[in-house]
Each structure stands twice: as C-alpha cells, then as structure tokens.
Short mmCIF file of C-alpha atoms and ligand atoms in Angstrom, two decimals:
data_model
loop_
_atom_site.label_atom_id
_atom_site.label_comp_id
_atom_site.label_asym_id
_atom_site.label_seq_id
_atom_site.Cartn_x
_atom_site.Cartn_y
_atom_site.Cartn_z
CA UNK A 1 9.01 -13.03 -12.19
CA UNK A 2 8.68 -10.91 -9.01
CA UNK A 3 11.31 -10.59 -6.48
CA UNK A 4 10.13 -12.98 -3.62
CA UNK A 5 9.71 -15.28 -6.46
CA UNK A 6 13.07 -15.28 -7.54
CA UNK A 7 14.17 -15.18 -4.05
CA UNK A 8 12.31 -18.52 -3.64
CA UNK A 9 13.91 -20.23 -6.42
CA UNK A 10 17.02 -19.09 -5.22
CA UNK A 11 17.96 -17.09 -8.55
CA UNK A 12 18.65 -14.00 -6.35
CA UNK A 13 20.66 -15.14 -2.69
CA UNK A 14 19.06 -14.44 0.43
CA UNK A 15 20.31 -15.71 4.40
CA UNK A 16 17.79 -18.10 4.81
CA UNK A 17 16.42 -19.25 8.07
CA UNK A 18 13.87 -21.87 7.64
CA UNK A 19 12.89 -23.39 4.52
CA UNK A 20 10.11 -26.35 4.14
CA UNK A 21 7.83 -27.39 0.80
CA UNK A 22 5.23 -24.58 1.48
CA UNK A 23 7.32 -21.61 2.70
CA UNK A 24 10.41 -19.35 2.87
CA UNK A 25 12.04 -16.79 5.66
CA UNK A 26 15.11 -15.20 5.01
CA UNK A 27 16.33 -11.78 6.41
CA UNK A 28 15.86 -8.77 5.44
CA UNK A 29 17.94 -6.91 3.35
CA UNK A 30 17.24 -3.35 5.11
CA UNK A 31 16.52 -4.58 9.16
CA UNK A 32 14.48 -2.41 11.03
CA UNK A 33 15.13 -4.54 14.03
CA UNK A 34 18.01 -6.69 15.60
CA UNK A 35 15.93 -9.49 14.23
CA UNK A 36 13.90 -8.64 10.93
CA UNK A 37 12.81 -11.96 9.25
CA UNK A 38 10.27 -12.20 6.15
CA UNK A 39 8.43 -15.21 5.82
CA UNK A 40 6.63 -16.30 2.59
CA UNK A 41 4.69 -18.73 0.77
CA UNK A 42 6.61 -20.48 -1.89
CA UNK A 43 3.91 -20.13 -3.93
CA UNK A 44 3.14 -16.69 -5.38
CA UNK A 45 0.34 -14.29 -3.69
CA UNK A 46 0.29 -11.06 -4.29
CA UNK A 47 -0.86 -9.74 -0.90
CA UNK A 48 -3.43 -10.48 2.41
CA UNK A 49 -6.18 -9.18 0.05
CA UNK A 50 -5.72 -12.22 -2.42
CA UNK A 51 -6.60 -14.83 0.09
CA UNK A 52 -8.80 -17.68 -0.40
CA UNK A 53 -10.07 -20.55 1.11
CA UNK A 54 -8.26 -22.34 -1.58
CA UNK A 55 -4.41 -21.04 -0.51
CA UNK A 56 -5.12 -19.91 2.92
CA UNK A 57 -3.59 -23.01 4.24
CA UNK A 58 0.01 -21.45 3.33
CA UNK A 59 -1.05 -18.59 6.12
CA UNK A 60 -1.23 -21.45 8.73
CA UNK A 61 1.73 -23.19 7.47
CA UNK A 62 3.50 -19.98 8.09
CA UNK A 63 1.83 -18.95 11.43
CA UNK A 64 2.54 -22.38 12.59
CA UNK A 65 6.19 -21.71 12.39
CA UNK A 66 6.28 -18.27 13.80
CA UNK A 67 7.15 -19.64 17.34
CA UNK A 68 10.09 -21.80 15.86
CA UNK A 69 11.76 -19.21 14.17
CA UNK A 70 10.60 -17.16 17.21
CA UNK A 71 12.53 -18.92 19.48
CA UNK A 72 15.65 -19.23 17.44
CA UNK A 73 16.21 -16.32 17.00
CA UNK A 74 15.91 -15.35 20.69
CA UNK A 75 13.22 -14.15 21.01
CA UNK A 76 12.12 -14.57 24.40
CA UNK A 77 10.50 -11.14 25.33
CA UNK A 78 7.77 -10.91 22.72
CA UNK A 79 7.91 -9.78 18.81
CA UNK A 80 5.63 -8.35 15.98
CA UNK A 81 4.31 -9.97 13.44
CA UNK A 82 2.72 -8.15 10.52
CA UNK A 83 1.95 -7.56 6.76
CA UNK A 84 1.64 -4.64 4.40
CA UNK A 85 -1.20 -4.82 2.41
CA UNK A 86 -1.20 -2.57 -1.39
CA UNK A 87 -0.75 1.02 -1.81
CA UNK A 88 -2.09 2.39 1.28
CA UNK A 89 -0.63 -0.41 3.42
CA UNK A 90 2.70 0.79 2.01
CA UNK A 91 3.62 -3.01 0.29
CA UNK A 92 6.30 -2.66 -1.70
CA UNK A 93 7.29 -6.23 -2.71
CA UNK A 94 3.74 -7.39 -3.97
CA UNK A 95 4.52 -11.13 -2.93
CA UNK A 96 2.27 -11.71 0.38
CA UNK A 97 5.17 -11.74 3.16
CA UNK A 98 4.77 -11.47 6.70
CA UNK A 99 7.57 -8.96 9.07
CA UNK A 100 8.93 -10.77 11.68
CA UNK A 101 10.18 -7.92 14.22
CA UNK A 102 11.89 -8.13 17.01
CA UNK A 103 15.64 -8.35 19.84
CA UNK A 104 14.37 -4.63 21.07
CA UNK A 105 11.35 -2.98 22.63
CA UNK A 106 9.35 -1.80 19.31
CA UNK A 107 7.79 1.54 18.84
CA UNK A 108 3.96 1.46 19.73
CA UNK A 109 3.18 3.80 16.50
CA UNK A 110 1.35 1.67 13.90
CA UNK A 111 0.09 4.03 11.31
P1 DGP B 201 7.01 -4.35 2.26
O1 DGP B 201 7.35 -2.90 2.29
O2 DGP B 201 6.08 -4.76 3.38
O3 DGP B 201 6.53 -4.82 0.90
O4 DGP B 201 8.36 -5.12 2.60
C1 DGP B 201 9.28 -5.50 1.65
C2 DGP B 201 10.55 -5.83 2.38
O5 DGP B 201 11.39 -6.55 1.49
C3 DGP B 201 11.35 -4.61 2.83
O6 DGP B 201 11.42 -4.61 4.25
C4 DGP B 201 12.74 -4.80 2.23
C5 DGP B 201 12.72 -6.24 1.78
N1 DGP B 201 13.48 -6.51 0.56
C6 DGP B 201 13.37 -5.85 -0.62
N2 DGP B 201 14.20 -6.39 -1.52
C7 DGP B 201 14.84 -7.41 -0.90
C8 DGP B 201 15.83 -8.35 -1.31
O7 DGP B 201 16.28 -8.37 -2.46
N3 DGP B 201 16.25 -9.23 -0.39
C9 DGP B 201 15.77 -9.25 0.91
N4 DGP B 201 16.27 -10.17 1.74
N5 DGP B 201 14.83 -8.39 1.33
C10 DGP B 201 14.38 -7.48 0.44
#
C-alpha cells in the first residue's frame, strides 16, 4: 500500500490538521516552511495527471478547504499552493497531494 495510503488509514502516525470523509492534511515530515501542510484525497490517486471527471470532485473538496486550514494556521499574508506531478515534476510520494506553503515570504523560483 503506498505511503499516503497508509498515512490515511492511520497505520503510519502523522499530526493531522483537518480530517473529513473525502480528505486528509497532516504536516510534513521535512517543512520547507513555518507552515508546510499536505492535503490529500482519502482515496488513492496517483498524481494531477490521473484526473477524471469521475474523481475530480476530491480536487474541489480539497480546494474548498484550503482557506480553512489557511486561516488556521495563520495565514493571513498569502501562501502557495501546489503539486508535483511524476518524474519531471519531481513527485516523490506518487499519492496526488497538494503543498500547502506558507508563515514567510516564499522564494519566487519555481523551476
Ligand atoms: P513530493 O515530493 O511532492 O512527492 O512530496 C512528498 C512530501 O511528502 C515531501 O515533502 C515529504 C513528505 N513526506 C514523505 N514521507 C512522509 C511521511 O512519512 N510523513 C509525512 N508527514 N510526510 C512525508
């Protein structure tokens, strides 16, 4: 089972910060940012590129809680959202999870 998955089912801890029926954040275990959150479908996707308009409704179930988690966690100034996408988009964890970046001015490099 892959590591978001087991992460989901709680078989391997994580610090949790929102949990519903559809999806998961928890922290991440190597922050690049004051706040680094993941968020994740429950269910298993492997990346962006294995959308469909038969699961894309876990993308607005997450999105919609962006500015929730967002907000408690501070973050009043602004934040990055984003997702790695296969080899080239450096994904390491191949269970679609979104980055949620943010407490500090980010760098403006993205590639
Ligand atoms: P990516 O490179 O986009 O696939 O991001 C994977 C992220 O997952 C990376 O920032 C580190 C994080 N990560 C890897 N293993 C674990 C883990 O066991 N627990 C937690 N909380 N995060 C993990």
């Amino acid at each position: 089972m892959c590591l978001f998955c087991q992460i989901v089912k709680g078989e391997i801890p994580s610090t949790k910060v929102y949990e519903d029926e559809k999806i998961l954040a928890f922290r991440d275990i190597n922050p690049q940012a004051p706040t680094h959150i993941l968020i994740v479908p429950k269910e298993h996707i492997s990346s962006a590129d294995e959308i469909t308009p038969e699961n894309s409704g876990v993308v607005s179930a997450i999105f919609e809680k962006v500015p929730q988690i967002a907000r408690a966690e501070g973050l009043k100034n602004g934040y990055r959202l984003l997702t790695n996408c296969g080899e080239d988009g450096c994904q390491s964890v191949k269970h679609l999870h979104f980055h949620l970046l943010g407490g500090k001015k980010l760098t403006e490099r993205m590639g």
